[in-house]
Tab-separated table of C-alpha atoms in Angstrom:
chain	number	residue	atom	x	y	z
A	1	MET	CA	-0.083	-0.048	-0.050
A	2	GLU	CA	1.109	3.624	-0.866
A	3	LEU	CA	-0.426	6.601	1.291
A	4	LEU	CA	-1.030	9.287	-0.858
A	5	GLY	CA	-2.628	11.855	1.462
A	6	ALA	CA	-4.741	12.522	4.368
A	7	ASN	CA	-8.361	14.014	5.269
A	8	GLN	CA	-7.944	16.477	7.886
A	9	MET	CA	-9.412	19.692	8.363
A	10	LYS	CA	-9.301	22.370	11.377
A	11	CYS	CA	-12.346	24.444	12.735
A	12	ALA	CA	-11.862	28.092	13.600
A	13	HIS	CA	-11.381	26.987	17.292
A	14	GLY	CA	-8.489	24.400	16.351
A	15	LEU	CA	-10.485	21.215	16.777
A	16	LEU	CA	-8.920	18.545	14.479
A	17	LEU	CA	-11.862	16.483	12.694
A	18	ILE	CA	-11.251	13.866	10.509
A	19	GLY	CA	-13.524	11.937	8.175
A	20	ALA	CA	-17.202	12.392	8.295
A	21	GLN	CA	-17.418	14.555	11.117
A	22	ILE	CA	-18.910	18.149	11.062
A	23	CYS	CA	-16.858	21.331	12.017
A	24	LEU	CA	-19.249	23.157	14.356
A	25	SER	CA	-18.301	26.305	16.193
A	26	ALA	CA	-19.117	27.318	19.809
A	27	LEU	CA	-22.303	28.955	18.469
A	28	GLY	CA	-23.554	25.677	16.965
A	29	GLY	CA	-22.876	27.088	13.168
A	30	ALA	CA	-21.023	24.777	10.650
A	31	GLN	CA	-17.545	26.624	9.676
A	32	ALA	CA	-17.126	26.726	5.893
A	33	VAL	CA	-13.842	24.514	4.975
A	34	PRO	CA	-11.979	23.745	1.775
A	35	LEU	CA	-13.050	20.670	0.006
A	36	PRO	CA	-11.362	17.782	1.968
A	37	ASP	CA	-9.178	14.918	0.374
A	38	PRO	CA	-9.510	11.499	1.600
A	39	PRO	CA	-6.478	9.579	1.936
A	40	GLN	CA	-5.601	7.522	-0.948
A	41	VAL	CA	-4.066	4.136	-1.891
A	42	ARG	CA	-2.760	2.753	-5.053
A	43	ALA	CA	-1.231	-0.489	-6.476
A	44	LYS	CA	2.275	-1.588	-6.152
A	45	ASN	CA	3.296	-4.181	-8.566
A	46	HIS	CA	-0.720	-4.290	-9.618
A	47	VAL	CA	-1.694	-4.970	-6.291
A	48	VAL	CA	-3.817	-2.565	-4.039
A	49	SER	CA	-3.334	-3.517	-0.514
A	50	LEU	CA	-5.021	-2.228	2.454
A	51	THR	CA	-6.494	-3.121	5.849
A	52	LEU	CA	-10.039	-1.442	6.522
A	53	ARG	CA	-11.817	-1.909	9.989
A	54	ALA	CA	-15.705	-1.466	10.752
A	55	VAL	CA	-15.639	0.384	14.085
A	56	ASN	CA	-18.147	2.333	16.144
A	57	GLU	CA	-17.167	5.745	17.349
A	58	ASN	CA	-19.319	8.205	19.313
A	59	GLY	CA	-22.480	6.008	18.424
A	60	ARG	CA	-21.842	5.779	14.654
A	61	ASP	CA	-20.767	3.217	12.754
A	62	THR	CA	-17.647	3.916	10.441
A	63	PHE	CA	-14.641	2.881	8.644
A	64	ALA	CA	-11.336	3.014	10.270
A	65	PHE	CA	-8.185	3.336	7.990
A	66	ASP	CA	-4.386	4.277	8.997
A	67	GLY	CA	-5.290	5.590	12.208
A	68	ALA	CA	-8.253	7.877	11.309
A	69	ASN	CA	-11.949	7.251	10.897
A	70	VAL	CA	-12.210	8.013	7.133
A	71	ALA	CA	-12.876	5.801	4.059
A	72	PRO	CA	-9.783	5.861	1.415
A	73	LEU	CA	-9.838	6.532	-2.019
A	74	ILE	CA	-8.648	3.420	-4.007
A	75	ARG	CA	-6.895	4.034	-7.436
A	76	ALA	CA	-6.328	0.857	-9.344
A	77	SER	CA	-5.898	0.051	-13.207
A	78	PRO	CA	-7.221	-2.709	-15.239
A	79	GLY	CA	-5.212	-5.708	-14.376
A	80	ASP	CA	-4.851	-4.690	-10.832
A	81	VAL	CA	-5.929	-6.681	-7.794
A	82	LEU	CA	-7.617	-5.455	-4.643
A	83	ARG	CA	-6.509	-6.958	-1.597
A	84	ILE	CA	-8.508	-5.746	1.335
A	85	THR	CA	-8.612	-7.334	4.997
A	86	TYR	CA	-11.717	-6.346	6.430
A	87	VAL	CA	-11.937	-6.481	10.042
A	88	ASN	CA	-15.349	-6.231	11.999
A	89	ASP	CA	-14.213	-4.323	15.131
A	90	LEU	CA	-18.004	-3.105	16.055
A	91	PRO	CA	-19.188	-3.981	19.070
A	92	PRO	CA	-20.881	-7.669	19.885
A	93	GLN	CA	-24.222	-5.782	20.479
A	94	SER	CA	-25.523	-2.883	18.839
A	95	SER	CA	-27.860	-0.081	20.339
A	96	GLN	CA	-29.015	1.176	16.994
A	97	THR	CA	-32.048	0.459	14.971
A	98	CYS	CA	-32.236	-1.610	11.845
A	99	ALA	CA	-34.515	-2.416	9.291
A	100	VAL	CA	-34.768	-5.941	10.217
A	101	ASN	CA	-34.166	-5.861	14.484
A	102	PRO	CA	-32.327	-6.732	16.243
A	103	CYS	CA	-29.262	-5.389	14.699
A	104	MET	CA	-26.393	-7.891	14.712
A	105	ASN	CA	-23.565	-5.633	13.438
A	106	MET	CA	-22.597	-7.778	10.779
A	107	THR	CA	-21.021	-6.357	7.858
A	108	ASN	CA	-19.037	-7.010	4.421
A	109	LEU	CA	-18.145	-4.914	1.285
A	110	HIS	CA	-19.459	-4.598	-2.097
A	111	PHE	CA	-17.805	-3.107	-4.985
A	112	HIS	CA	-20.320	-1.275	-6.583
A	113	GLY	CA	-20.216	-1.116	-10.488
A	114	LEU	CA	-17.162	-3.398	-10.930
A	115	THR	CA	-17.433	-6.294	-13.492
A	116	VAL	CA	-15.894	-8.686	-11.199
A	117	SER	CA	-16.634	-12.353	-10.083
A	118	PRO	CA	-19.534	-12.373	-7.448
A	119	ASN	CA	-17.895	-15.512	-5.764
A	120	ALA	CA	-15.810	-15.442	-2.660
A	121	PRO	CA	-13.277	-13.809	-2.118
A	122	GLN	CA	-14.419	-11.148	-4.490
A	123	ASP	CA	-17.756	-9.281	-4.921
A	124	ASP	CA	-19.603	-11.952	-2.841
A	125	VAL	CA	-22.350	-9.808	-0.828
A	126	ILE	CA	-24.491	-13.160	0.054
A	127	GLY	CA	-21.797	-15.819	1.715
A	128	MET	CA	-18.985	-13.189	2.892
A	129	LEU	CA	-20.375	-11.839	6.152
A	130	ALA	CA	-18.220	-10.919	9.288
A	131	MET	CA	-20.025	-10.769	12.462
A	132	PRO	CA	-18.203	-8.834	15.397
A	133	GLY	CA	-14.395	-10.191	15.748
A	134	GLN	CA	-14.233	-11.601	12.445
A	135	VAL	CA	-12.072	-10.846	9.359
A	136	LEU	CA	-13.104	-11.204	5.652
A	137	HIS	CA	-10.048	-11.347	2.995
A	138	TYR	CA	-11.029	-9.744	-0.151
A	139	SER	CA	-9.107	-10.608	-3.494
A	140	VAL	CA	-10.752	-8.622	-6.231
A	141	LYS	CA	-9.416	-9.058	-9.629
A	142	ILE	CA	-10.214	-6.186	-12.218
A	143	PRO	CA	-10.265	-7.686	-15.660
A	144	ARG	CA	-7.662	-6.213	-18.132
A	145	ASP	CA	-10.156	-5.019	-20.461
A	146	HIS	CA	-12.197	-3.236	-17.603
A	147	PRO	CA	-13.654	0.179	-18.410
A	148	PRO	CA	-12.103	3.257	-16.811
A	149	GLY	CA	-14.319	5.307	-14.394
A	150	LEU	CA	-15.432	6.084	-10.927
A	151	PHE	CA	-16.805	3.340	-8.835
A	152	TRP	CA	-17.269	2.875	-4.856
A	153	TYR	CA	-17.374	0.387	-2.288
A	154	HIS	CA	-19.734	0.369	0.521
A	155	THR	CA	-21.119	-2.188	3.394
A	156	HIS	CA	-23.897	-4.674	2.034
A	157	PRO	CA	-24.977	-6.877	4.822
A	158	HIS	CA	-28.990	-7.484	4.044
A	159	GLY	CA	-30.950	-6.042	6.851
A	160	GLU	CA	-28.403	-3.653	8.132
A	161	SER	CA	-26.944	-1.769	4.933
A	162	HIS	CA	-28.919	1.198	5.203
A	163	ARG	CA	-27.889	2.138	8.635
A	164	GLN	CA	-24.364	1.455	7.997
A	165	VAL	CA	-24.159	3.511	4.715
A	166	LEU	CA	-26.042	6.344	6.143
A	167	ASP	CA	-23.368	6.422	8.797
A	168	GLY	CA	-21.109	7.037	6.058
A	169	MET	CA	-19.436	3.590	5.518
A	170	SER	CA	-18.409	3.906	1.805
A	171	GLY	CA	-15.658	5.196	-0.319
A	172	ALA	CA	-14.686	5.915	-3.908
A	173	ILE	CA	-12.576	3.702	-6.425
A	174	VAL	CA	-11.240	5.185	-9.572
A	175	ILE	CA	-10.141	2.575	-12.248
A	176	GLY	CA	-7.576	4.764	-14.259
A	177	GLY	CA	-7.589	5.461	-18.069
A	178	MET	CA	-10.262	7.746	-18.650
A	179	GLU	CA	-8.275	9.953	-20.647
A	180	ARG	CA	-8.072	7.290	-23.379
A	181	TYR	CA	-11.449	8.249	-24.278
A	182	ALA	CA	-11.322	12.178	-23.541
A	183	PRO	CA	-7.485	13.054	-24.004
A	184	GLN	CA	-8.077	16.577	-22.614
A	185	LEU	CA	-8.542	15.115	-19.134
A	186	GLY	CA	-4.861	14.348	-18.698
A	187	ARG	CA	-4.112	18.048	-18.378
A	188	LEU	CA	-7.062	18.812	-16.031
A	189	ARG	CA	-7.345	19.063	-12.278
A	190	GLU	CA	-9.286	16.018	-10.981
A	191	ARG	CA	-11.570	16.311	-7.913
A	192	VAL	CA	-13.232	13.105	-6.585
A	193	ILE	CA	-16.385	14.030	-4.745
A	194	VAL	CA	-18.330	11.798	-2.257
A	195	VAL	CA	-21.583	12.999	-1.575
A	196	ARG	CA	-23.363	11.126	1.372
A	197	GLY	CA	-26.447	11.636	3.450
A	198	ARG	CA	-26.166	12.449	6.876
A	199	SER	CA	-29.013	12.206	9.251
A	200	ILE	CA	-30.078	14.974	11.588
A	201	GLU	CA	-33.117	13.473	13.211
A	202	ASN	CA	-31.403	13.492	16.711
A	203	ASP	CA	-28.830	16.255	16.103
A	204	PRO	CA	-28.981	19.293	18.304
A	205	HIS	CA	-27.634	21.449	15.656
A	206	ALA	CA	-30.247	20.342	12.983
A	207	ALA	CA	-31.934	23.736	12.455
A	208	ASP	CA	-28.428	25.191	12.023
A	209	LEU	CA	-27.408	22.710	9.462
A	210	ARG	CA	-30.677	23.264	7.468
A	211	HIS	CA	-30.270	26.800	7.512
A	212	GLN	CA	-26.505	26.561	6.689
A	213	VAL	CA	-27.513	24.195	3.414
A	214	GLU	CA	-30.349	26.503	2.702
A	215	VAL	CA	-33.032	23.933	2.948
A	216	PRO	CA	-36.288	25.646	1.758
A	217	SER	CA	-38.869	25.797	4.651
A	218	GLU	CA	-41.510	24.070	2.249
A	219	GLY	CA	-41.354	20.872	0.858
A	220	CYS	CA	-41.606	20.359	-2.825
A	221	GLY	CA	-43.245	17.024	-3.261
A	222	GLY	CA	-46.146	17.189	-1.030
A	223	GLU	CA	-44.860	15.183	1.743
A	224	ALA	CA	-45.531	15.884	5.172
A	225	GLU	CA	-42.613	14.609	7.183
A	226	ALA	CA	-39.354	16.597	8.164
A	227	VAL	CA	-36.265	16.823	6.487
A	228	GLU	CA	-34.265	14.148	8.151
A	229	GLU	CA	-30.970	14.421	5.943
A	230	VAL	CA	-28.385	16.803	4.777
A	231	PHE	CA	-25.674	15.858	2.134
A	232	THR	CA	-22.020	16.176	3.179
A	233	VAL	CA	-19.288	16.597	0.280
A	234	ASN	CA	-16.136	14.648	1.185
A	235	GLY	CA	-17.448	14.537	4.905
A	236	ALA	CA	-17.971	18.255	5.411
A	237	VAL	CA	-20.977	20.242	5.105
A	238	ARG	CA	-20.981	22.980	2.180
A	239	PRO	CA	-17.559	23.037	1.793
A	240	ARG	CA	-15.615	25.506	-0.619
A	241	ILE	CA	-14.406	24.319	-4.070
A	242	GLU	CA	-11.715	26.324	-5.282
A	243	ILE	CA	-11.787	26.810	-9.201
A	244	ALA	CA	-10.465	29.884	-11.120
A	245	PRO	CA	-12.448	31.884	-13.603
A	246	LYS	CA	-12.552	29.960	-17.143
A	247	GLU	CA	-10.424	27.200	-15.523
A	248	GLN	CA	-11.568	23.750	-16.565
A	249	GLN	CA	-11.795	20.888	-13.889
A	250	PHE	CA	-12.572	17.173	-14.143
A	251	TRP	CA	-15.069	16.220	-11.421
A	252	ARG	CA	-15.707	12.701	-10.505
A	253	MET	CA	-18.994	12.554	-8.334
A	254	VAL	CA	-20.899	9.731	-6.477
A	255	ASN	CA	-24.147	9.758	-4.739
A	256	ALA	CA	-23.219	7.417	-1.710
A	257	SER	CA	-26.350	8.414	0.138
A	258	PRO	CA	-28.640	5.375	0.940
A	259	ASP	CA	-31.744	6.664	-0.085
A	260	ARG	CA	-31.678	10.234	-1.167
A	261	TYR	CA	-31.540	11.327	-4.868
A	262	LEU	CA	-29.223	14.405	-6.234
A	263	ASP	CA	-30.681	16.498	-9.321
A	264	LEU	CA	-27.206	18.249	-9.790
A	265	GLN	CA	-27.058	21.836	-10.769
A	266	LEU	CA	-24.002	24.433	-11.224
A	267	ASP	CA	-25.237	27.733	-10.893
A	268	GLY	CA	-24.992	29.429	-14.208
A	269	GLN	CA	-22.459	26.560	-15.668
A	270	THR	CA	-22.767	23.338	-17.231
A	271	PHE	CA	-21.723	19.789	-16.991
A	272	GLU	CA	-19.877	18.320	-19.848
A	273	ILE	CA	-20.337	14.734	-19.267
A	274	VAL	CA	-17.837	12.075	-20.252
A	275	ALA	CA	-19.128	8.943	-18.126
A	276	LEU	CA	-21.850	7.999	-16.167
A	277	ASP	CA	-21.927	4.955	-13.675
A	278	GLY	CA	-18.477	4.392	-14.193
A	279	MET	CA	-18.976	3.828	-18.131
A	280	PRO	CA	-17.127	6.508	-21.002
A	281	LEU	CA	-20.074	7.471	-22.957
A	282	ALA	CA	-17.138	7.028	-25.834
A	283	TYR	CA	-17.082	3.167	-24.808
A	284	HIS	CA	-20.257	2.165	-26.908
A	285	GLU	CA	-20.493	5.715	-28.782
A	286	PRO	CA	-17.045	6.353	-30.270
A	287	LYS	CA	-18.521	9.398	-32.172
A	288	GLY	CA	-20.286	10.636	-28.953
A	289	PRO	CA	-17.523	11.027	-26.187
A	290	ALA	CA	-19.283	13.735	-24.318
A	291	ARG	CA	-22.736	15.666	-23.950
A	292	THR	CA	-23.468	18.917	-22.287
A	293	THR	CA	-26.359	19.303	-19.715
A	294	ASP	CA	-27.106	22.013	-17.120
A	295	HIS	CA	-28.557	19.464	-14.277
A	296	LEU	CA	-28.458	15.802	-13.943
A	297	LEU	CA	-30.482	13.437	-11.766
A	298	LEU	CA	-28.078	10.899	-10.024
A	299	ALA	CA	-29.827	8.027	-7.942
A	300	PRO	CA	-28.580	6.820	-4.980
A	301	ALA	CA	-25.333	4.915	-6.093
A	302	GLY	CA	-25.100	6.874	-9.245
A	303	ARG	CA	-22.049	8.527	-10.537
A	304	LEU	CA	-21.234	11.487	-12.917
A	305	GLU	CA	-17.891	12.326	-14.336
A	306	ALA	CA	-17.728	15.739	-16.110
A	307	ILE	CA	-15.746	18.764	-17.019
A	308	VAL	CA	-16.680	22.030	-15.298
A	309	THR	CA	-15.575	25.449	-15.764
A	310	GLY	CA	-14.912	28.057	-13.379
A	311	PRO	CA	-17.483	31.085	-13.378
A	312	PRO	CA	-16.527	34.509	-14.034
A	313	SER	CA	-14.541	36.543	-11.543
A	314	GLY	CA	-16.775	38.212	-8.753
A	315	SER	CA	-19.613	35.968	-9.140
A	316	HIS	CA	-21.059	33.820	-6.501
A	317	ARG	CA	-21.638	30.290	-7.634
A	318	ALA	CA	-22.475	26.873	-5.929
A	319	VAL	CA	-23.280	23.095	-6.729
A	320	ARG	CA	-26.272	22.192	-5.376
A	321	THR	CA	-29.147	19.589	-5.449
A	322	LEU	CA	-32.678	20.626	-6.683
A	323	CYS	CA	-35.713	19.400	-5.069
A	324	VAL	CA	-36.657	15.778	-6.386
A	325	ASP	CA	-40.446	14.942	-6.109
A	326	THR	CA	-40.142	11.277	-4.910
A	327	GLY	CA	-43.919	10.473	-5.185
A	328	PRO	CA	-46.634	10.489	-2.980
A	329	ASP	CA	-45.216	7.565	-0.734
A	330	GLY	CA	-41.607	9.119	-1.072
A	331	ASP	CA	-39.225	10.753	1.355
A	332	PRO	CA	-38.410	14.555	1.441
A	333	ASN	CA	-35.858	15.226	-0.890
A	334	PRO	CA	-35.522	18.957	-0.849
A	335	GLY	CA	-33.148	21.421	-2.753
A	336	MET	CA	-29.868	22.323	-0.768
A	337	VAL	CA	-26.507	23.844	-1.482
A	338	LEU	CA	-23.358	21.206	-1.613
A	339	ALA	CA	-20.795	23.291	-1.864
A	340	ASP	CA	-19.906	26.959	-2.830
A	341	LEU	CA	-17.329	27.697	-5.940
A	342	VAL	CA	-14.561	30.068	-5.135
A	343	GLN	CA	-11.604	31.417	-6.292
A	344	PRO	CA	-8.178	30.137	-5.270
A	345	SER	CA	-6.754	32.579	-2.866
A	346	SER	CA	-3.068	33.367	-3.383
A	347	ASP	CA	-1.913	31.545	-0.252
A	348	ARG	CA	-3.826	28.409	-1.151
A	349	SER	CA	-3.371	28.293	-4.863
A	350	GLY	CA	-2.824	24.469	-5.876
A	351	SER	CA	-3.642	23.410	-2.187
A	352	ASN	CA	-6.594	21.054	-3.659
A	353	ALA	CA	-4.111	19.702	-6.454
A	354	PRO	CA	-3.769	16.018	-6.915
A	355	PRO	CA	-0.926	14.490	-4.954
A	356	LYS	CA	2.314	14.701	-7.440
A	357	GLY	CA	2.476	11.246	-9.252
A	358	MET	CA	-0.827	10.556	-8.753
A	359	HIS	CA	-2.465	11.446	-12.373
A	360	THR	CA	-0.549	8.832	-14.356
A	361	ILE	CA	-1.317	8.858	-18.175
A	362	ASP	CA	-2.622	5.422	-19.742
A	363	ASP	CA	-1.401	5.685	-23.119
A	364	ARG	CA	-2.814	2.599	-24.425
A	365	PRO	CA	-5.238	2.791	-27.322
A	366	PRO	CA	-8.772	2.870	-26.139
A	367	LEU	CA	-11.336	-0.315	-26.315
A	368	TYR	CA	-14.730	0.364	-27.879
A	369	LYS	CA	-17.811	-1.830	-27.810
A	370	PRO	CA	-20.266	-0.514	-30.126
A	371	LEU	CA	-23.402	-2.534	-30.312
A	372	ASP	CA	-26.635	-2.751	-32.595
A	373	VAL	CA	-29.323	-3.122	-30.001
A	374	GLU	CA	-32.036	-2.392	-31.992
A	375	PRO	CA	-32.861	-6.019	-32.565
A	376	LEU	CA	-33.347	-6.546	-28.995
A	377	LYS	CA	-35.526	-3.579	-28.253
A	378	LYS	CA	-38.048	-5.000	-30.690
A	379	THR	CA	-38.405	-8.445	-28.714
A	380	ALA	CA	-40.589	-8.922	-25.671
A	381	PRO	CA	-38.871	-8.695	-22.458
A	382	ASP	CA	-36.721	-11.676	-21.360
A	383	PHE	CA	-37.634	-10.865	-17.761
A	384	THR	CA	-39.844	-8.306	-16.112
A	385	VAL	CA	-38.919	-7.107	-12.412
A	386	THR	CA	-41.753	-5.782	-10.785
A	387	PHE	CA	-41.392	-3.303	-7.681
A	388	THR	CA	-44.105	-3.449	-4.807
A	389	GLU	CA	-44.699	-2.453	-1.372
A	390	ASP	CA	-47.009	-2.744	1.414
A	391	LYS	CA	-47.120	-2.174	5.184
A	392	ASN	CA	-45.375	-5.363	5.769
A	393	GLY	CA	-42.291	-4.562	3.500
A	394	PHE	CA	-41.066	-4.699	-0.204
A	395	TYR	CA	-40.990	-6.945	-2.890
A	396	ILE	CA	-39.864	-7.827	-6.003
A	397	ASN	CA	-42.266	-9.861	-8.201
A	398	GLY	CA	-44.129	-10.532	-4.930
A	399	ARG	CA	-41.304	-12.182	-3.014
A	400	LYS	CA	-39.351	-10.675	-0.223
A	401	PHE	CA	-35.484	-11.725	-0.110
A	402	ALA	CA	-34.281	-14.638	2.035
A	403	PRO	CA	-30.446	-15.477	2.405
A	404	ASP	CA	-31.363	-18.872	1.563
A	405	ALA	CA	-33.807	-18.414	-1.417
A	406	SER	CA	-33.262	-19.833	-4.769
A	407	PRO	CA	-32.328	-17.449	-7.845
A	408	MET	CA	-35.189	-15.632	-9.282
A	409	THR	CA	-33.999	-15.985	-12.758
A	410	SER	CA	-31.016	-17.109	-14.366
A	411	VAL	CA	-28.993	-16.084	-17.567
A	412	ARG	CA	-26.251	-17.602	-19.584
A	413	VAL	CA	-23.215	-15.607	-19.837
A	414	GLY	CA	-22.230	-14.460	-23.388
A	415	THR	CA	-25.726	-12.994	-23.965
A	416	TYR	CA	-27.827	-9.750	-23.855
A	417	GLN	CA	-31.132	-9.671	-22.506
A	418	HIS	CA	-33.946	-7.012	-22.754
A	419	TRP	CA	-35.447	-6.676	-18.991
A	420	ARG	CA	-38.479	-4.414	-18.353
A	421	ILE	CA	-38.574	-3.019	-14.639
A	422	VAL	CA	-41.854	-1.911	-13.327
A	423	ASN	CA	-42.618	0.158	-10.630
A	424	GLU	CA	-46.002	-0.348	-9.248
A	425	THR	CA	-45.615	1.743	-5.972
A	426	ALA	CA	-46.161	5.425	-5.468
A	427	GLU	CA	-42.722	6.447	-4.752
A	428	LEU	CA	-39.358	6.550	-7.096
A	429	HIS	CA	-37.034	3.273	-6.732
A	430	PRO	CA	-33.846	3.031	-8.118
A	431	PHE	CA	-32.901	-0.631	-9.986
A	432	HIS	CA	-29.401	-1.852	-9.702
A	433	ILE	CA	-27.870	-5.032	-10.601
A	434	HIS	CA	-24.571	-6.436	-9.344
A	435	GLN	CA	-21.347	-7.071	-11.952
A	436	VAL	CA	-23.030	-5.755	-15.077
A	437	HIS	CA	-24.048	-2.333	-16.847
A	438	PHE	CA	-27.142	-1.768	-19.098
A	439	LEU	CA	-28.501	0.466	-21.589
A	440	ALA	CA	-31.609	2.347	-20.204
A	441	TYR	CA	-33.466	3.417	-23.530
A	442	ALA	CA	-37.209	3.874	-22.954
A	443	GLU	CA	-39.501	4.864	-20.233
A	444	ASN	CA	-43.013	3.744	-20.359
A	445	SER	CA	-42.270	2.218	-23.802
A	446	VAL	CA	-41.322	5.930	-24.943
A	447	PRO	CA	-37.454	6.044	-26.167
A	448	LEU	CA	-35.551	8.116	-24.170
A	449	SER	CA	-34.041	11.502	-25.319
A	450	HIS	CA	-30.412	10.451	-23.862
A	451	PRO	CA	-30.108	6.534	-23.813
A	452	ALA	CA	-27.166	5.645	-21.191
A	453	TRP	CA	-25.418	2.816	-20.089
A	454	LEU	CA	-25.897	2.658	-16.130
A	455	ASP	CA	-25.603	0.134	-13.455
A	456	THR	CA	-28.307	2.124	-11.419
A	457	VAL	CA	-31.372	3.647	-13.211
A	458	ASN	CA	-34.306	5.702	-11.495
A	459	VAL	CA	-37.955	3.854	-12.164
A	460	PRO	CA	-40.701	6.691	-11.673
A	461	TYR	CA	-43.392	5.700	-9.639
A	462	ARG	CA	-46.437	3.821	-11.403
A	463	SER	CA	-44.079	3.586	-14.690
A	464	SER	CA	-41.539	1.259	-16.361
A	465	VAL	CA	-37.984	1.437	-17.755
A	466	ASP	CA	-36.792	-0.841	-20.202
A	467	VAL	CA	-32.988	-1.820	-20.083
A	468	ILE	CA	-30.699	-4.107	-22.464
A	469	LEU	CA	-28.587	-5.949	-20.001
A	470	ASP	CA	-24.919	-7.015	-20.960
A	471	PHE	CA	-24.060	-10.423	-19.624
A	472	THR	CA	-21.101	-11.124	-21.886
A	473	ASN	CA	-18.264	-11.003	-19.597
A	474	PRO	CA	-17.089	-14.664	-18.535
A	475	VAL	CA	-15.904	-13.206	-15.357
A	476	ILE	CA	-19.323	-12.530	-13.717
A	477	LYS	CA	-20.485	-16.197	-13.546
A	478	GLY	CA	-21.840	-17.234	-10.218
A	479	MET	CA	-24.597	-16.133	-8.082
A	480	SER	CA	-25.327	-12.412	-7.730
A	481	VAL	CA	-28.203	-10.154	-7.033
A	482	PHE	CA	-30.299	-7.311	-8.148
A	483	HIS	CA	-32.280	-4.859	-5.831
A	484	CYS	CA	-33.661	-1.397	-5.249
A	485	HIS	CA	-30.807	0.761	-4.089
A	486	LEU	CA	-32.741	2.679	-1.505
A	487	LEU	CA	-31.036	0.631	0.871
A	488	ASN	CA	-33.674	0.685	3.699
A	489	HIS	CA	-36.025	-1.026	0.958
A	490	GLU	CA	-33.375	-3.634	0.035
A	491	ASP	CA	-32.985	-4.354	3.549
A	492	LYS	CA	-36.649	-5.081	3.922
A	493	GLY	CA	-36.859	-7.511	1.083
A	494	MET	CA	-36.724	-5.605	-2.327
A	495	MET	CA	-33.595	-7.745	-3.590
A	496	ALA	CA	-33.374	-11.139	-5.311
A	497	LYS	CA	-31.064	-13.616	-6.510
A	498	ILE	CA	-29.499	-13.916	-10.163
A	499	LEU	CA	-27.492	-16.896	-11.297
A	500	PHE	CA	-25.245	-16.178	-14.213
A	501	THR	CA	-24.276	-19.687	-15.796
A	502	LYS	CA	-22.164	-20.834	-18.817
């Protein structure tokens, strides 16, 4: 392991805080801080090796790494191996509430979006579980032809995943090589931005935090509940992001909230998108390597990789999330400010630049995978996923998930399939499947204006989405899962097994 940084910030009163904690002054208001950088690790001899611990600090579950309660950013390249020793140092008994009680403080890791094996000791979320005092040893082989992009890791113990991810047990993974598809990125400053939801239900500073991020006093979706979460950015509430006028930066953003949507907007500016959900736009469309938008809806677990340009001198701009109407039965998802854009100060110029030696250029020629999916679009769905819910829980095709259940469906590796995801509920649900990406191309049988290759897609309430799934990579053989990525819903049953066979 090579340690490449530290995520430390100081409050106005000199208190040292690390990771997902929030700087608060003596009056209870949050202090604006520069965008923190997490510690980073990368491969040595094509192996990324680290030890990660699950611990409980001040009543919250968190990752511990290299002496601090912070999740490291993992940097790897196609062909590398992630070797992670994951130690469950959570207490034997939990005082918290889980979707399925009692909380057992079991934990594991999921490598979200990576096209890797679902079998132990790789991305196995079914059989690999550590109880308090136990250790998991992961060895995840990244294929040499793996697309570059932003991925992430988070805990995935069925019944307890929502609580742990809400507490901040997540981190980013960058697979290098994006400049092969967008050469201009090699000369831009890169920022990896992890946006997490932070519960403020029992926070004595809840009102101050809502005020700081400018949560409106009235809801936008007809919901009656009070706002229970605010967003943090790399662990900080409304930090400053330094960017000079007309400067271009490469932002890699992940919505690491377990249950909240981001409708991202950059005041007066646009996002020049080069990748979504860790998939370069050019990978399947070589003639369409980028597209521009003024806002983008990211589901929980969604990722955006885009070029942004610094606003004019003297202007005040912010990156924010707009209000998202999650449906009559959905949770409040109000607009709020995520971070402020500021010009670099003379004494801080370059302070947020990537560590020297980190941004290595991959000069291999790009791989492309253009596909003719039109014939598949014209066929009846090979499989239909139907989301339903009632007062007793959440269901896929009328069934709740059980660890010992048989697979709901199986597919032959080497094929593509047309699936339809139907949401019969009165709230938004994001559909996610492990190990593979898919082309989301139609909503309610109407073609989308911007079809996209994703691993997580929003399914509007009382609506449907059609997708073409890519099951062609032989490394995915084994038992995997698909589920709603509102993790509280997944914990309460909205997940199912899928068997990838030869």
